[in-house]
Amino acid sequence: QDVKSNPTQFKQVIGSTAVKDNIAAIDIAGFTGIQDTVDDNTQTTVNDDIIVIGGPCVNKMAAELLGLSPGTCGPASGIPENKGIIKTFTNDGKKQRLIAGWESLDTRMAAQVIVRYSEFINQMNESEVITFGTSLDDIGVGTFETVKIKPMGDSTITLEAPLKDYYVQLDIATDVNQY
């Protein structure tokens, strides 16, 4: 909501090759009043007040925010398949919000969660949410939860499982002294 109260403070950053993400950017600009939209080849940095549209596969700024190499796609992007994310960062006192999806439709659905904020406010937290659905008329919102499990023996287990309104990623360490 801070963007809407001071839209001239923020810029939108879209991927220079992500033509389909322009629709999500238009949705966000229309809702927030942001008038400055630039592509990821400009002098904008992650230390500016920005809204980044699109994931690290198509947007260099998204890759930088997530600590990934530009062009990182698929599971390595950290975006769950057929889902979207809305993630808030703070650098040097400035806010950055990433709105990204597995595909451009998932990015657009994540943008619609911002546009239709009043519908989803009770399901959102301040730092990160996951969006899911099959169309712009069928959007759900959940949160990321991290669960740590103390292993028995030296087994390593990795599990990610979507649950109702939650996306759970289990982080299991093999060093029992870590807990």
GROMACS .gro file of C-alpha atoms in nm:
model
  179
    1GLN     CA    1   0.000   0.000   0.000
    2ASP     CA    2   0.297   0.238   0.049
    3VAL     CA    3   0.334   0.261  -0.330
    4LYS     CA    4  -0.017   0.392  -0.378
    5SER     CA    5   0.032   0.670  -0.122
    6ASN     CA    6   0.344   0.798  -0.301
    7PRO     CA    7   0.350   0.666  -0.661
    8THR     CA    8   0.603   0.923  -0.790
    9GLN     CA    9   0.862   0.778  -0.552
   10PHE     CA   10   0.852   0.438  -0.729
   11LYS     CA   11   0.950   0.309  -1.073
   12GLN     CA   12   0.839  -0.014  -1.235
   13VAL     CA   13   1.111  -0.228  -1.391
   14ILE     CA   14   1.013  -0.475  -1.661
   15GLY     CA   15   1.234  -0.719  -1.848
   16SER     CA   16   1.348  -0.574  -2.181
   17THR     CA   17   1.249  -0.897  -2.360
   18ALA     CA   18   0.939  -0.983  -2.154
   19VAL     CA   19   0.670  -0.837  -2.379
   20LYS     CA   20   0.388  -1.031  -2.214
   21ASP     CA   21   0.478  -0.889  -1.871
   22ASN     CA   22   0.389  -0.541  -2.001
   23ILE     CA   23   0.023  -0.621  -1.933
   24ALA     CA   24   0.100  -0.688  -1.566
   25ALA     CA   25   0.295  -0.360  -1.555
   26ILE     CA   26  -0.002  -0.174  -1.702
   27ASP     CA   27  -0.230  -0.333  -1.440
   28ILE     CA   28   0.002  -0.224  -1.157
   29ALA     CA   29   0.053   0.128  -1.297
   30GLY     CA   30  -0.322   0.175  -1.334
   31PHE     CA   31  -0.383   0.071  -0.973
   32THR     CA   32  -0.091   0.248  -0.805
   33GLY     CA   33  -0.056   0.558  -1.022
   34ILE     CA   34   0.310   0.486  -1.099
   35GLN     CA   35   0.402   0.683  -1.408
   36ASP     CA   36   0.764   0.578  -1.457
   37THR     CA   37   0.815   0.234  -1.616
   38VAL     CA   38   1.162   0.140  -1.737
   39ASP     CA   39   1.323  -0.176  -1.867
   40ASP     CA   40   1.591  -0.373  -1.688
   41ASN     CA   41   1.868  -0.219  -1.903
   42THR     CA   42   1.834   0.126  -1.739
   43GLN     CA   43   2.042   0.276  -1.459
   44THR     CA   44   1.786   0.172  -1.196
   45THR     CA   45   1.937  -0.030  -0.910
   46VAL     CA   46   1.805  -0.259  -0.639
   47ASN     CA   47   1.869   0.028  -0.397
   48ASP     CA   48   1.590   0.235  -0.553
   49ASP     CA   49   1.218   0.229  -0.469
   50ILE     CA   50   1.103  -0.009  -0.744
   51ILE     CA   51   0.843  -0.262  -0.840
   52VAL     CA   52   1.002  -0.536  -1.046
   53ILE     CA   53   0.768  -0.716  -1.286
   54GLY     CA   54   0.871  -1.062  -1.406
   55GLY     CA   55   1.107  -1.325  -1.273
   56PRO     CA   56   1.482  -1.378  -1.305
   57CYS     CA   57   1.439  -1.563  -1.635
   58VAL     CA   58   1.327  -1.242  -1.810
   59ASN     CA   59   1.424  -0.955  -1.578
   60LYS     CA   60   1.785  -0.883  -1.471
   61MET     CA   61   1.665  -0.676  -1.176
   62ALA     CA   62   1.457  -0.970  -1.047
   63ALA     CA   63   1.764  -1.191  -1.072
   64GLU     CA   64   1.968  -0.941  -0.872
   65LEU     CA   65   1.702  -0.911  -0.601
   66LEU     CA   66   1.690  -1.289  -0.567
   67GLY     CA   67   2.070  -1.328  -0.574
   68LEU     CA   68   2.058  -1.525  -0.901
   69SER     CA   69   2.224  -1.497  -1.238
   70PRO     CA   70   2.021  -1.320  -1.508
   71GLY     CA   71   1.834  -1.570  -1.722
   72THR     CA   72   1.780  -1.817  -1.435
   73CYS     CA   73   1.466  -2.009  -1.534
   74GLY     CA   74   1.257  -2.302  -1.414
   75PRO     CA   75   1.303  -2.455  -1.068
   76ALA     CA   76   1.635  -2.273  -1.018
   77SER     CA   77   1.442  -1.941  -1.021
   78GLY     CA   78   1.285  -2.020  -0.685
   79ILE     CA   79   0.940  -1.955  -0.829
   80PRO     CA   80   0.718  -2.263  -0.791
   81GLU     CA   81   0.584  -2.412  -1.113
   82ASN     CA   82   0.252  -2.260  -1.225
   83LYS     CA   83   0.259  -2.012  -0.936
   84GLY     CA   84   0.346  -1.648  -0.881
   85ILE     CA   85   0.521  -1.465  -0.600
   86ILE     CA   86   0.498  -1.122  -0.447
   87LYS     CA   87   0.806  -1.055  -0.239
   88THR     CA   88   0.912  -0.737  -0.059
   89PHE     CA   89   1.274  -0.638  -0.002
   90THR     CA   90   1.434  -0.339   0.171
   91ASN     CA   91   1.778  -0.210   0.067
   92ASP     CA   92   1.933   0.114   0.193
   93GLY     CA   93   1.599   0.226   0.335
   94LYS     CA   94   1.427   0.185  -0.002
   95LYS     CA   95   1.155  -0.070  -0.084
   96GLN     CA   96   1.158  -0.317  -0.367
   97ARG     CA   97   0.863  -0.537  -0.453
   98LEU     CA   98   0.901  -0.832  -0.687
   99ILE     CA   99   0.592  -0.949  -0.875
  100ALA     CA  100   0.682  -1.257  -1.076
  101GLY     CA  101   0.546  -1.587  -1.199
  102TRP     CA  102   0.649  -1.915  -1.352
  103GLU     CA  103   0.492  -1.798  -1.681
  104SER     CA  104   0.358  -1.458  -1.788
  105LEU     CA  105   0.001  -1.556  -1.688
  106ASP     CA  106   0.128  -1.638  -1.337
  107THR     CA  107   0.299  -1.295  -1.326
  108ARG     CA  108  -0.026  -1.130  -1.435
  109MET     CA  109  -0.222  -1.317  -1.165
  110ALA     CA  110   0.031  -1.198  -0.904
  111ALA     CA  111  -0.014  -0.842  -1.032
  112GLN     CA  112  -0.392  -0.883  -1.001
  113VAL     CA  113  -0.348  -0.970  -0.633
  114ILE     CA  114  -0.193  -0.625  -0.587
  115VAL     CA  115  -0.464  -0.458  -0.797
  116ARG     CA  116  -0.739  -0.642  -0.609
  117TYR     CA  117  -0.561  -0.599  -0.274
  118SER     CA  118  -0.881  -0.550  -0.074
  119GLU     CA  119  -0.998  -0.901  -0.175
  120PHE     CA  120  -0.676  -1.065  -0.057
  121ILE     CA  121  -0.563  -0.850   0.238
  122ASN     CA  122  -0.650  -1.113   0.500
  123GLN     CA  123  -0.440  -1.376   0.322
  124MET     CA  124  -0.130  -1.164   0.272
  125ASN     CA  125   0.169  -1.089   0.489
  126GLU     CA  126   0.417  -0.806   0.448
  127SER     CA  127   0.719  -0.993   0.311
  128GLU     CA  128   0.618  -1.275   0.077
  129VAL     CA  129   0.312  -1.448  -0.065
  130ILE     CA  130   0.253  -1.710  -0.329
  131THR     CA  131  -0.025  -1.678  -0.585
  132PHE     CA  132  -0.191  -1.960  -0.772
  133GLY     CA  133  -0.485  -2.023  -1.000
  134THR     CA  134  -0.588  -2.113  -1.350
  135SER     CA  135  -0.714  -1.777  -1.478
  136LEU     CA  136  -0.755  -1.413  -1.378
  137ASP     CA  137  -1.096  -1.508  -1.238
  138ASP     CA  138  -0.956  -1.792  -1.026
  139ILE     CA  139  -0.672  -1.657  -0.810
  140GLY     CA  140  -0.568  -1.778  -0.468
  141VAL     CA  141  -0.310  -1.646  -0.224
  142GLY     CA  142  -0.106  -1.826   0.039
  143THR     CA  143   0.214  -1.775   0.232
  144PHE     CA  144   0.551  -1.943   0.237
  145GLU     CA  145   0.629  -2.141   0.547
  146THR     CA  146   0.967  -2.294   0.625
  147VAL     CA  147   0.977  -2.596   0.850
  148LYS     CA  148   1.298  -2.741   0.992
  149ILE     CA  149   1.308  -3.107   1.087
  150LYS     CA  150   1.574  -3.265   1.303
  151PRO     CA  151   1.692  -3.575   1.114
  152MET     CA  152   1.739  -3.915   1.268
  153GLY     CA  153   2.063  -4.067   1.139
  154ASP     CA  154   2.239  -3.933   0.833
  155SER     CA  155   1.945  -3.924   0.590
  156THR     CA  156   1.888  -3.624   0.369
  157ILE     CA  157   1.532  -3.544   0.268
  158THR     CA  158   1.402  -3.263   0.049
  159LEU     CA  159   1.031  -3.203   0.024
  160GLU     CA  160   0.818  -2.925  -0.117
  161ALA     CA  161   0.444  -2.961  -0.096
  162PRO     CA  162   0.164  -2.717  -0.176
  163LEU     CA  163  -0.104  -2.724   0.088
  164LYS     CA  164  -0.432  -2.537   0.102
  165ASP     CA  165  -0.342  -2.167   0.114
  166TYR     CA  166   0.022  -2.251   0.196
  167TYR     CA  167   0.332  -2.349   0.009
  168VAL     CA  168   0.558  -2.541   0.242
  169GLN     CA  169   0.925  -2.602   0.181
  170LEU     CA  170   1.093  -2.831   0.428
  171ASP     CA  171   1.460  -2.754   0.495
  172ILE     CA  172   1.618  -3.059   0.647
  173ALA     CA  173   1.977  -3.048   0.767
  174THR     CA  174   2.193  -3.352   0.817
  175ASP     CA  175   2.391  -3.190   1.098
  176VAL     CA  176   2.189  -3.248   1.417
  177ASN     CA  177   2.403  -2.987   1.595
  178GLN     CA  178   2.247  -2.722   1.371
  179TYR     CA  179   1.933  -2.734   1.587
   0.00000   0.00000   0.00000
